[in-house]
mmCIF file of C-alpha atoms and ligand atoms in Angstrom:
data_model
loop_
_atom_site.group_PDB
_atom_site.id
_atom_site.type_symbol
_atom_site.label_atom_id
_atom_site.label_comp_id
_atom_site.label_asym_id
_atom_site.label_seq_id
_atom_site.Cartn_x
_atom_site.Cartn_y
_atom_site.Cartn_z
ATOM 1 C CA MET A 115 153.857 50.768 122.769
ATOM 2 C CA THR A 116 151.676 51.339 119.677
ATOM 3 C CA SER A 117 148.150 52.786 119.963
ATOM 4 C CA SER A 118 145.541 50.994 117.903
ATOM 5 C CA THR A 119 143.490 54.185 117.541
ATOM 6 C CA PRO A 120 145.219 57.535 117.753
ATOM 7 C CA VAL A 121 144.404 59.641 120.824
ATOM 8 C CA PHE A 122 144.153 62.684 118.529
ATOM 9 C CA ARG A 123 143.150 62.712 114.890
ATOM 10 C CA ARG A 124 145.116 65.896 114.279
ATOM 11 C CA LEU A 125 147.801 67.196 116.656
ATOM 12 C CA ALA A 126 149.320 70.657 116.165
ATOM 13 C CA LEU A 127 152.733 71.282 117.694
ATOM 14 C CA ILE A 128 153.714 74.923 118.152
ATOM 15 C CA GLY A 129 157.477 74.965 118.816
ATOM 16 C CA ILE A 130 159.586 72.031 117.701
ATOM 17 C CA GLY A 131 162.693 71.942 119.872
ATOM 18 C CA LEU A 132 163.752 69.261 122.366
ATOM 19 C CA ILE A 133 160.261 68.818 123.838
ATOM 20 C CA GLY A 134 158.099 69.435 120.737
ATOM 21 C CA GLY A 135 160.511 67.290 118.694
ATOM 22 C CA SER A 136 160.314 64.451 121.230
ATOM 23 C CA ILE A 137 156.493 64.596 121.278
ATOM 24 C CA ALA A 138 156.453 64.479 117.459
ATOM 25 C CA ARG A 139 158.788 61.465 117.372
ATOM 26 C CA VAL A 140 156.921 59.351 119.937
ATOM 27 C CA ALA A 141 153.462 60.344 118.646
ATOM 28 C CA ARG A 142 154.438 59.375 115.120
ATOM 29 C CA ARG A 143 156.309 56.189 116.012
ATOM 30 C CA ASP A 144 153.506 54.849 118.203
ATOM 31 C CA GLY A 145 150.522 56.127 116.191
ATOM 32 C CA ILE A 146 149.342 58.356 119.062
ATOM 33 C CA ALA A 147 148.280 61.093 116.609
ATOM 34 C CA GLY A 148 146.766 60.526 113.176
ATOM 35 C CA GLU A 149 148.288 63.651 111.648
ATOM 36 C CA ILE A 150 150.941 65.988 113.055
ATOM 37 C CA VAL A 151 151.084 69.620 111.963
ATOM 38 C CA ILE A 152 154.204 71.533 112.961
ATOM 39 C CA SER A 153 154.726 75.266 113.306
ATOM 40 C CA THR A 154 157.655 77.241 114.649
ATOM 41 C CA ARG A 155 158.909 80.801 114.643
ATOM 42 C CA ARG A 156 162.003 80.569 112.444
ATOM 43 C CA ARG A 157 162.084 79.248 108.900
ATOM 44 C CA GLU A 158 165.347 77.340 109.472
ATOM 45 C CA THR A 159 163.869 75.401 112.422
ATOM 46 C CA LEU A 160 160.757 74.562 110.381
ATOM 47 C CA ASP A 161 162.916 73.390 107.454
ATOM 48 C CA ARG A 162 165.008 71.248 109.804
ATOM 49 C CA ALA A 163 161.863 69.646 111.292
ATOM 50 C CA ALA A 164 160.724 68.832 107.744
ATOM 51 C CA GLU A 165 164.154 67.368 106.863
ATOM 52 C CA LEU A 166 163.927 65.168 109.962
ATOM 53 C CA GLY A 167 160.406 64.092 108.920
ATOM 54 C CA LEU A 168 158.931 65.015 112.307
ATOM 55 C CA GLY A 169 155.420 65.774 111.020
ATOM 56 C CA ASP A 170 152.960 65.482 108.153
ATOM 57 C CA ALA A 171 152.543 69.212 107.455
ATOM 58 C CA TYR A 172 154.674 72.291 108.222
ATOM 59 C CA THR A 173 153.719 75.945 108.302
ATOM 60 C CA ALA A 174 155.250 79.129 109.676
ATOM 61 C CA ASP A 175 151.708 80.381 110.314
ATOM 62 C CA MET A 176 150.693 79.236 113.818
ATOM 63 C CA ALA A 177 147.024 80.107 113.260
ATOM 64 C CA GLU A 178 146.952 77.943 110.139
ATOM 65 C CA ALA A 179 148.672 75.098 112.015
ATOM 66 C CA VAL A 180 146.005 74.898 114.735
ATOM 67 C CA SER A 181 142.935 75.116 112.502
ATOM 68 C CA GLY A 182 141.140 71.777 112.571
ATOM 69 C CA ALA A 183 143.457 70.365 115.285
ATOM 70 C CA ASP A 184 141.909 68.268 118.093
ATOM 71 C CA CYS A 185 144.869 69.109 120.299
ATOM 72 C CA VAL A 186 147.423 71.910 120.266
ATOM 73 C CA ILE A 187 150.602 71.610 122.345
ATOM 74 C CA VAL A 188 152.664 74.755 122.784
ATOM 75 C CA SER A 189 156.361 73.977 123.409
ATOM 76 C CA VAL A 190 158.101 77.359 123.473
ATOM 77 C CA PRO A 191 160.059 79.218 126.213
ATOM 78 C CA VAL A 192 157.528 80.120 128.929
ATOM 79 C CA GLY A 193 157.922 83.866 128.342
ATOM 80 C CA ALA A 194 156.516 83.435 124.810
ATOM 81 C CA SER A 195 153.354 81.518 125.869
ATOM 82 C CA GLY A 196 151.008 84.531 125.976
ATOM 83 C CA ALA A 197 151.980 85.752 122.501
ATOM 84 C CA VAL A 198 151.488 82.250 121.061
ATOM 85 C CA ALA A 199 148.044 81.940 122.721
ATOM 86 C CA ALA A 200 147.045 85.315 121.252
ATOM 87 C CA ALA A 201 148.220 84.265 117.791
ATOM 88 C CA ILE A 202 146.315 80.958 117.708
ATOM 89 C CA ALA A 203 143.159 81.900 119.685
ATOM 90 C CA GLY A 204 141.019 82.903 116.696
ATOM 91 C CA SER A 205 141.690 79.687 114.739
ATOM 92 C CA LEU A 206 141.057 77.034 117.407
ATOM 93 C CA LYS A 207 138.408 74.420 116.661
ATOM 94 C CA PRO A 208 135.511 74.224 119.156
ATOM 95 C CA GLY A 209 136.203 71.387 121.597
ATOM 96 C CA ALA A 210 139.974 71.405 120.923
ATOM 97 C CA ILE A 211 142.364 70.729 123.799
ATOM 98 C CA VAL A 212 145.013 73.413 124.232
ATOM 99 C CA SER A 213 148.037 72.471 126.303
ATOM 100 C CA ASP A 214 151.659 73.424 126.844
ATOM 101 C CA VAL A 215 154.810 71.873 128.287
ATOM 102 C CA GLY A 216 156.225 74.870 130.167
ATOM 103 C CA SER A 217 158.427 74.308 133.219
ATOM 104 C CA VAL A 218 156.412 76.977 135.084
ATOM 105 C CA LYS A 219 152.658 76.732 135.450
ATOM 106 C CA SER A 220 150.986 79.653 137.316
ATOM 107 C CA ASP A 221 152.490 82.304 135.086
ATOM 108 C CA VAL A 222 151.790 80.326 131.893
ATOM 109 C CA VAL A 223 148.124 80.014 132.929
ATOM 110 C CA ARG A 224 148.082 83.775 133.600
ATOM 111 C CA GLN A 225 149.585 84.441 130.172
ATOM 112 C CA MET A 226 147.543 82.025 128.055
ATOM 113 C CA GLN A 227 144.089 81.712 129.622
ATOM 114 C CA PRO A 228 142.820 85.256 128.915
ATOM 115 C CA HIS A 229 143.358 84.763 125.174
ATOM 116 C CA LEU A 230 141.686 81.370 124.829
ATOM 117 C CA PRO A 231 138.038 81.158 123.699
ATOM 118 C CA ALA A 232 135.448 79.509 125.973
ATOM 119 C CA HIS A 233 134.854 76.756 123.390
ATOM 120 C CA VAL A 234 138.299 75.107 123.935
ATOM 121 C CA HIS A 235 139.624 73.051 126.861
ATOM 122 C CA PHE A 236 142.796 74.453 128.410
ATOM 123 C CA VAL A 237 144.824 71.759 130.185
ATOM 124 C CA PRO A 238 148.347 72.992 131.043
ATOM 125 C CA ALA A 239 151.007 70.297 131.428
ATOM 126 C CA HIS A 240 154.669 69.855 132.294
ATOM 127 C CA PRO A 241 156.555 66.730 131.289
ATOM 128 C CA VAL A 242 159.309 66.483 133.905
ATOM 129 C CA ALA A 243 161.886 65.159 131.478
ATOM 130 C CA GLY A 244 164.634 66.864 129.560
ATOM 131 C CA THR A 245 168.287 67.155 128.696
ATOM 132 C CA GLU A 246 170.714 70.049 128.350
ATOM 133 C CA HIS A 247 170.295 69.968 124.553
ATOM 134 C CA SER A 248 167.832 72.000 122.517
ATOM 135 C CA GLY A 249 166.405 72.322 119.013
ATOM 136 C CA PRO A 250 164.607 69.779 116.781
ATOM 137 C CA ASP A 251 167.683 67.515 116.457
ATOM 138 C CA ALA A 252 167.833 67.067 120.247
ATOM 139 C CA GLY A 253 164.472 65.285 120.565
ATOM 140 C CA PHE A 254 164.102 61.521 120.894
ATOM 141 C CA PRO A 255 161.018 59.317 121.329
ATOM 142 C CA GLU A 256 162.069 57.770 124.659
ATOM 143 C CA LEU A 257 162.418 61.109 126.468
ATOM 144 C CA PHE A 258 159.166 60.771 128.408
ATOM 145 C CA ARG A 259 159.362 57.083 129.218
ATOM 146 C CA ASN A 260 158.900 56.432 132.942
ATOM 147 C CA ARG A 261 159.024 60.200 133.636
ATOM 148 C CA TRP A 262 156.240 62.169 135.307
ATOM 149 C CA CYS A 263 154.003 64.538 133.411
ATOM 150 C CA ILE A 264 152.191 66.963 135.723
ATOM 151 C CA LEU A 265 148.803 68.280 134.567
ATOM 152 C CA THR A 266 147.440 71.459 136.185
ATOM 153 C CA PRO A 267 143.892 71.880 134.816
ATOM 154 C CA PRO A 268 142.128 75.027 136.048
ATOM 155 C CA PRO A 269 139.079 74.363 138.289
ATOM 156 C CA GLY A 270 136.011 73.492 136.211
ATOM 157 C CA THR A 271 137.934 72.061 133.246
ATOM 158 C CA ASP A 272 135.979 69.366 131.391
ATOM 159 C CA PRO A 273 137.088 66.068 133.017
ATOM 160 C CA ALA A 274 136.844 64.253 129.667
ATOM 161 C CA ALA A 275 139.402 66.666 128.141
ATOM 162 C CA VAL A 276 141.716 66.174 131.142
ATOM 163 C CA ASP A 277 141.367 62.382 130.784
ATOM 164 C CA THR A 278 142.139 62.543 127.069
ATOM 165 C CA LEU A 279 145.310 64.574 127.629
ATOM 166 C CA ALA A 280 146.343 62.214 130.447
ATOM 167 C CA ARG A 281 145.801 59.284 128.042
ATOM 168 C CA PHE A 282 147.992 61.054 125.466
ATOM 169 C CA TRP A 283 150.867 61.484 127.935
ATOM 170 C CA ARG A 284 150.560 57.900 129.155
ATOM 171 C CA ALA A 285 150.726 56.755 125.539
ATOM 172 C CA CYS A 286 153.955 58.816 125.241
ATOM 173 C CA GLY A 287 155.373 56.730 128.122
ATOM 174 C CA SER A 288 154.778 59.143 131.006
ATOM 175 C CA LYS A 289 153.256 58.643 134.403
ATOM 176 C CA VAL A 290 150.643 61.337 135.058
ATOM 177 C CA GLU A 291 150.141 63.399 138.230
ATOM 178 C CA PHE A 292 147.731 66.277 138.944
ATOM 179 C CA MET A 293 148.535 69.441 140.916
ATOM 180 C CA THR A 294 147.485 73.043 141.218
ATOM 181 C CA PRO A 295 149.760 75.382 139.243
ATOM 182 C CA GLU A 296 150.934 77.008 142.485
ATOM 183 C CA HIS A 297 151.933 73.717 144.090
ATOM 184 C CA HIS A 298 153.665 72.607 140.884
ATOM 185 C CA ASP A 299 155.745 75.795 140.911
ATOM 186 C CA MET A 300 156.889 75.212 144.517
ATOM 187 C CA VAL A 301 157.766 71.552 143.899
ATOM 188 C CA LEU A 302 159.676 72.350 140.714
ATOM 189 C CA ALA A 303 161.441 75.309 142.318
ATOM 190 C CA ILE A 304 163.215 72.960 144.748
ATOM 191 C CA THR A 305 163.570 69.901 142.496
ATOM 192 C CA SER A 306 164.606 71.631 139.278
ATOM 193 C CA HIS A 307 164.895 75.420 139.303
ATOM 194 C CA ILE A 308 167.151 75.870 142.381
ATOM 195 C CA PRO A 309 169.451 72.979 141.300
ATOM 196 C CA HIS A 310 169.883 74.706 137.937
ATOM 197 C CA LEU A 311 170.569 78.031 139.674
ATOM 198 C CA ILE A 312 173.204 76.361 141.875
ATOM 199 C CA ALA A 313 174.837 74.780 138.827
ATOM 200 C CA TYR A 314 174.862 78.076 136.902
ATOM 201 C CA ASN A 315 176.300 79.783 139.980
ATOM 202 C CA ILE A 316 179.073 77.299 140.771
ATOM 203 C CA VAL A 317 180.217 77.163 137.148
ATOM 204 C CA GLY A 318 180.078 80.974 137.068
ATOM 205 C CA THR A 319 182.103 81.195 140.311
ATOM 206 C CA ALA A 320 184.772 78.873 138.888
ATOM 207 C CA ALA A 321 184.949 81.026 135.778
ATOM 208 C CA HIS A 322 185.617 84.134 137.895
ATOM 209 C CA LEU A 323 188.366 82.655 140.129
ATOM 210 C CA GLU A 324 191.820 84.165 140.079
ATOM 211 C CA GLN A 325 193.802 81.761 142.312
ATOM 212 C CA VAL A 326 192.735 78.696 140.319
ATOM 213 C CA THR A 327 193.184 78.802 136.560
ATOM 214 C CA ALA A 328 190.468 77.899 134.055
ATOM 215 C CA SER A 329 192.614 75.069 132.719
ATOM 216 C CA GLU A 330 192.949 73.609 136.238
ATOM 217 C CA VAL A 331 189.159 73.751 136.687
ATOM 218 C CA ILE A 332 188.694 71.781 133.467
ATOM 219 C CA LYS A 333 191.586 69.379 134.106
ATOM 220 C CA PHE A 334 190.396 68.361 137.573
ATOM 221 C CA SER A 335 186.656 68.601 136.847
ATOM 222 C CA ALA A 336 185.968 64.914 137.552
ATOM 223 C CA GLY A 337 186.094 65.819 141.269
ATOM 224 C CA GLY A 338 182.441 66.915 141.047
ATOM 225 C CA PHE A 339 182.441 70.136 139.023
ATOM 226 C CA ARG A 340 181.854 68.251 135.752
ATOM 227 C CA ASP A 341 178.405 67.098 136.851
ATOM 228 C CA PHE A 342 177.338 70.680 137.469
ATOM 229 C CA THR A 343 178.600 71.752 134.033
ATOM 230 C CA ARG A 344 176.114 69.414 132.339
ATOM 231 C CA ILE A 345 173.205 71.193 134.021
ATOM 232 C CA ALA A 346 174.827 74.599 133.527
ATOM 233 C CA ALA A 347 174.959 73.924 129.771
ATOM 234 C CA SER A 348 171.131 74.030 129.616
ATOM 235 C CA ASP A 349 169.420 76.400 127.199
ATOM 236 C CA PRO A 350 169.927 80.057 128.321
ATOM 237 C CA THR A 351 166.617 81.326 126.889
ATOM 238 C CA MET A 352 164.545 78.596 128.493
ATOM 239 C CA TRP A 353 166.179 79.061 131.890
ATOM 240 C CA ARG A 354 166.127 82.850 131.825
ATOM 241 C CA ASP A 355 162.363 82.559 131.316
ATOM 242 C CA VAL A 356 161.950 79.970 134.087
ATOM 243 C CA PHE A 357 163.555 82.293 136.662
ATOM 244 C CA LEU A 358 161.704 85.390 135.446
ATOM 245 C CA HIS A 359 158.338 83.585 135.454
ATOM 246 C CA ASN A 360 158.621 81.478 138.632
ATOM 247 C CA LYS A 361 160.038 84.340 140.642
ATOM 248 C CA GLU A 362 158.023 83.971 143.890
ATOM 249 C CA ALA A 363 158.512 80.212 144.335
ATOM 250 C CA VAL A 364 162.212 80.404 143.401
ATOM 251 C CA LEU A 365 162.869 83.291 145.824
ATOM 252 C CA GLU A 366 161.020 81.422 148.604
ATOM 253 C CA MET A 367 163.070 78.234 148.088
ATOM 254 C CA LEU A 368 166.289 80.197 147.570
ATOM 255 C CA GLY A 369 165.747 81.825 150.984
ATOM 256 C CA ARG A 370 165.551 78.372 152.599
ATOM 257 C CA PHE A 371 168.587 77.183 150.662
ATOM 258 C CA ILE A 372 170.696 80.168 151.735
ATOM 259 C CA GLU A 373 169.766 79.645 155.407
ATOM 260 C CA ASP A 374 170.851 76.007 155.181
ATOM 261 C CA LEU A 375 174.062 76.998 153.402
ATOM 262 C CA PHE A 376 174.892 79.408 156.234
ATOM 263 C CA ALA A 377 174.310 76.557 158.710
ATOM 264 C CA LEU A 378 176.796 74.413 156.774
ATOM 265 C CA GLN A 379 179.296 77.273 156.702
ATOM 266 C CA ARG A 380 178.970 77.531 160.506
ATOM 267 C CA SER A 381 179.485 73.764 160.948
ATOM 268 C CA ILE A 382 182.694 73.931 158.912
ATOM 269 C CA ARG A 383 183.939 77.042 160.704
ATOM 270 C CA PHE A 384 183.356 75.558 164.169
ATOM 271 C CA GLY A 385 184.483 72.046 163.245
ATOM 272 C CA ASP A 386 181.061 70.500 163.882
ATOM 273 C CA GLY A 387 181.783 67.179 162.168
ATOM 274 C CA ASP A 388 178.681 65.523 163.651
ATOM 275 C CA ALA A 389 176.373 68.034 161.941
ATOM 276 C CA LEU A 390 178.142 67.508 158.596
ATOM 277 C CA PHE A 391 178.080 63.720 158.960
ATOM 278 C CA GLU A 392 174.403 63.704 159.910
ATOM 279 C CA LEU A 393 173.414 65.819 156.907
ATOM 280 C CA PHE A 394 175.529 63.829 154.444
ATOM 281 C CA THR A 395 173.983 60.591 155.737
ATOM 282 C CA LYS A 396 170.479 61.986 155.234
ATOM 283 C CA THR A 397 171.269 63.169 151.689
ATOM 284 C CA ARG A 398 172.725 59.794 150.763
ATOM 285 C CA ALA A 399 169.398 58.199 151.709
ATOM 286 C CA ILE A 400 167.567 60.634 149.404
ATOM 287 C CA ARG A 401 169.795 59.540 146.519
ATOM 288 C CA ARG A 402 168.973 55.896 147.298
ATOM 289 C CA GLY A 403 165.264 56.753 147.322
ATOM 290 C CA ILE A 404 165.519 58.287 143.822
ATOM 291 C CA ILE A 405 167.204 55.133 142.509
ATOM 292 C CA ASP A 406 164.650 52.904 144.262
ATOM 293 C CA VAL A 407 161.723 54.597 142.475
ATOM 294 C CA GLY A 408 163.484 54.272 139.102
ATOM 295 C CA GLN A 409 164.165 57.991 138.518
ATOM 296 C CA ASP A 410 167.903 57.297 138.029
ATOM 297 C CA THR A 411 170.286 54.367 137.904
ATOM 298 C CA ALA A 412 172.911 53.511 140.495
ATOM 299 C CA ALA A 413 175.624 53.588 137.795
ATOM 300 C CA PRO A 414 178.695 55.609 138.842
ATOM 301 C CA ASP A 415 179.257 59.173 137.617
ATOM 302 C CA PHE A 416 175.603 60.075 138.168
ATOM 303 C CA GLY A 417 174.541 57.510 135.554
ATOM 304 C CA ARG A 418 176.576 59.454 132.973
ATOM 305 C CA GLN A 419 176.165 56.817 130.259
ATOM 306 C CA THR A 420 172.387 57.219 130.352
ATOM 307 C CA ALA A 421 172.093 60.790 131.614
ATOM 308 C CA GLU A 422 171.602 62.264 128.131
ATOM 309 C CA LYS A 423 168.602 60.056 127.557
ATOM 310 C CA GLN A 424 167.122 60.695 130.979
ATOM 311 C CA GLY A 425 167.420 64.413 131.587
HETATM 312 P P1 NAP B 271 164.019 74.380 122.542
HETATM 313 O O1 NAP B 271 164.585 73.065 122.193
HETATM 314 O O2 NAP B 271 164.932 75.560 122.655
HETATM 315 O O3 NAP B 271 162.867 74.751 121.470
HETATM 316 C C1 NAP B 271 162.162 75.959 121.607
HETATM 317 C C2 NAP B 271 161.098 76.099 120.549
HETATM 318 O O4 NAP B 271 160.396 77.311 120.839
HETATM 319 C C3 NAP B 271 161.637 76.233 119.136
HETATM 320 O O5 NAP B 271 160.709 75.703 118.210
HETATM 321 C C4 NAP B 271 161.726 77.749 118.966
HETATM 322 O O6 NAP B 271 161.476 78.191 117.664
HETATM 323 C C5 NAP B 271 160.519 78.221 119.758
HETATM 324 N N1 NAP B 271 160.707 79.586 120.265
HETATM 325 C C6 NAP B 271 161.792 80.096 120.897
HETATM 326 N N2 NAP B 271 161.565 81.369 121.251
HETATM 327 C C7 NAP B 271 160.313 81.680 120.807
HETATM 328 C C8 NAP B 271 159.521 82.848 120.860
HETATM 329 N N3 NAP B 271 159.960 83.973 121.458
HETATM 330 N N4 NAP B 271 158.290 82.811 120.278
HETATM 331 C C9 NAP B 271 157.823 81.680 119.680
HETATM 332 N N5 NAP B 271 158.540 80.541 119.600
HETATM 333 C C10 NAP B 271 159.764 80.547 120.176
HETATM 334 O O7 NAP B 271 163.212 74.330 123.916
HETATM 335 P P2 NAP B 271 162.623 73.071 124.710
HETATM 336 O O8 NAP B 271 163.699 72.501 125.571
HETATM 337 O O9 NAP B 271 161.870 72.211 123.786
HETATM 338 O O10 NAP B 271 161.637 73.829 125.710
HETATM 339 C C11 NAP B 271 160.336 74.187 125.331
HETATM 340 C C12 NAP B 271 159.468 74.332 126.567
HETATM 341 O O11 NAP B 271 159.512 73.094 127.281
HETATM 342 C C13 NAP B 271 159.891 75.407 127.552
HETATM 343 O O12 NAP B 271 158.754 76.077 128.018
HETATM 344 C C14 NAP B 271 160.515 74.646 128.699
HETATM 345 O O13 NAP B 271 160.309 75.308 129.938
HETATM 346 C C15 NAP B 271 159.769 73.327 128.642
HETATM 347 N N6 NAP B 271 160.506 72.170 129.147
HETATM 348 C C16 NAP B 271 161.819 72.013 128.850
HETATM 349 C C17 NAP B 271 162.525 70.918 129.337
HETATM 350 C C18 NAP B 271 163.996 70.743 129.048
HETATM 351 O O14 NAP B 271 164.695 70.059 129.777
HETATM 352 N N7 NAP B 271 164.509 71.317 127.992
HETATM 353 C C19 NAP B 271 161.860 69.954 130.107
HETATM 354 C C20 NAP B 271 160.487 70.101 130.343
HETATM 355 C C21 NAP B 271 159.821 71.226 129.863
HETATM 356 P P3 NAP B 271 162.583 78.676 116.605
HETATM 357 O O15 NAP B 271 163.721 77.696 116.676
HETATM 358 O O16 NAP B 271 161.803 78.571 115.340
HETATM 359 O O17 NAP B 271 162.969 80.048 116.993
#
């Protein structure tokens, strides 16, 4: 889709990895932003973004990048959000929209909001789309297509600013949903954060086994293990920050998960095949539901051929 008039005249992207790089690509391809200014922490990442032609201007100075921008999107690991907000606060244009893409919302609001001046509109967001790859080369313009983007505007946020950011994400291909930051963090804890923790844990357990060799684990990985390794290959910095900054919701959901795991352990120990069969039937229906709403394909191997492009 190509916008006839850009949603933003000037868009500043702070952080240009998988998510920032994907925003830059789709915004540029479809004319969603008139001008894209890119800033990132390390010189080599900035140079790579320039080589890839992701923006119109590049600067290592975040404050310089945001001056004159109608919208600023911060796409850095969630633990760095507060420091970025502090660095850009003094240079934001009155009326600018400030947003982010962090996988955690309550803590990002806590980190960023105190630094932001009253004359900007803060509209936190989370595009629920990704892959296990990171850095500016990993981005691609289709990443957000048909994926949800959750906006969590604080109470009292200017509705026009919220609408404009929603229009931006729709132009990027997303479907937009609104939630409170706290509810977002609970939903994502069970749908994203705990699954990643389980994947990290099972791959870690396999790595520590003594009775089964590492080469056997790799050789016979198509039995199921392989699909966990894709998730467990996700960026360590990003995921460390997710668990440190969504602690309460993750611990709450982890408690529920552990209780259910004990119940499964009991069913196996006591040979309760009916309980196992009943659960596995229910979970199969959930998988069908995900396919029915277009959030995955029914292709075998967990849609492996398209998984990289779907996250
Ligand atoms: P990424 O590919 O690793 O890119 C991270 C970017 O943040 C790079 O530009 C990097 O800059 C910068 N950065 C790293 N540490 C920083 C720090 N301490 N201070 C300032 N800048 C720093 O990460 P990503 O996957 O795009 O993730 C970015 C955000 O999107 C995260 O908050 C994540 O939770 C969220 N998110 C990720 C996914 C996913 O699947 N990956 C999905 C949805 C949302 P340098 O290279 O210059 O150091």
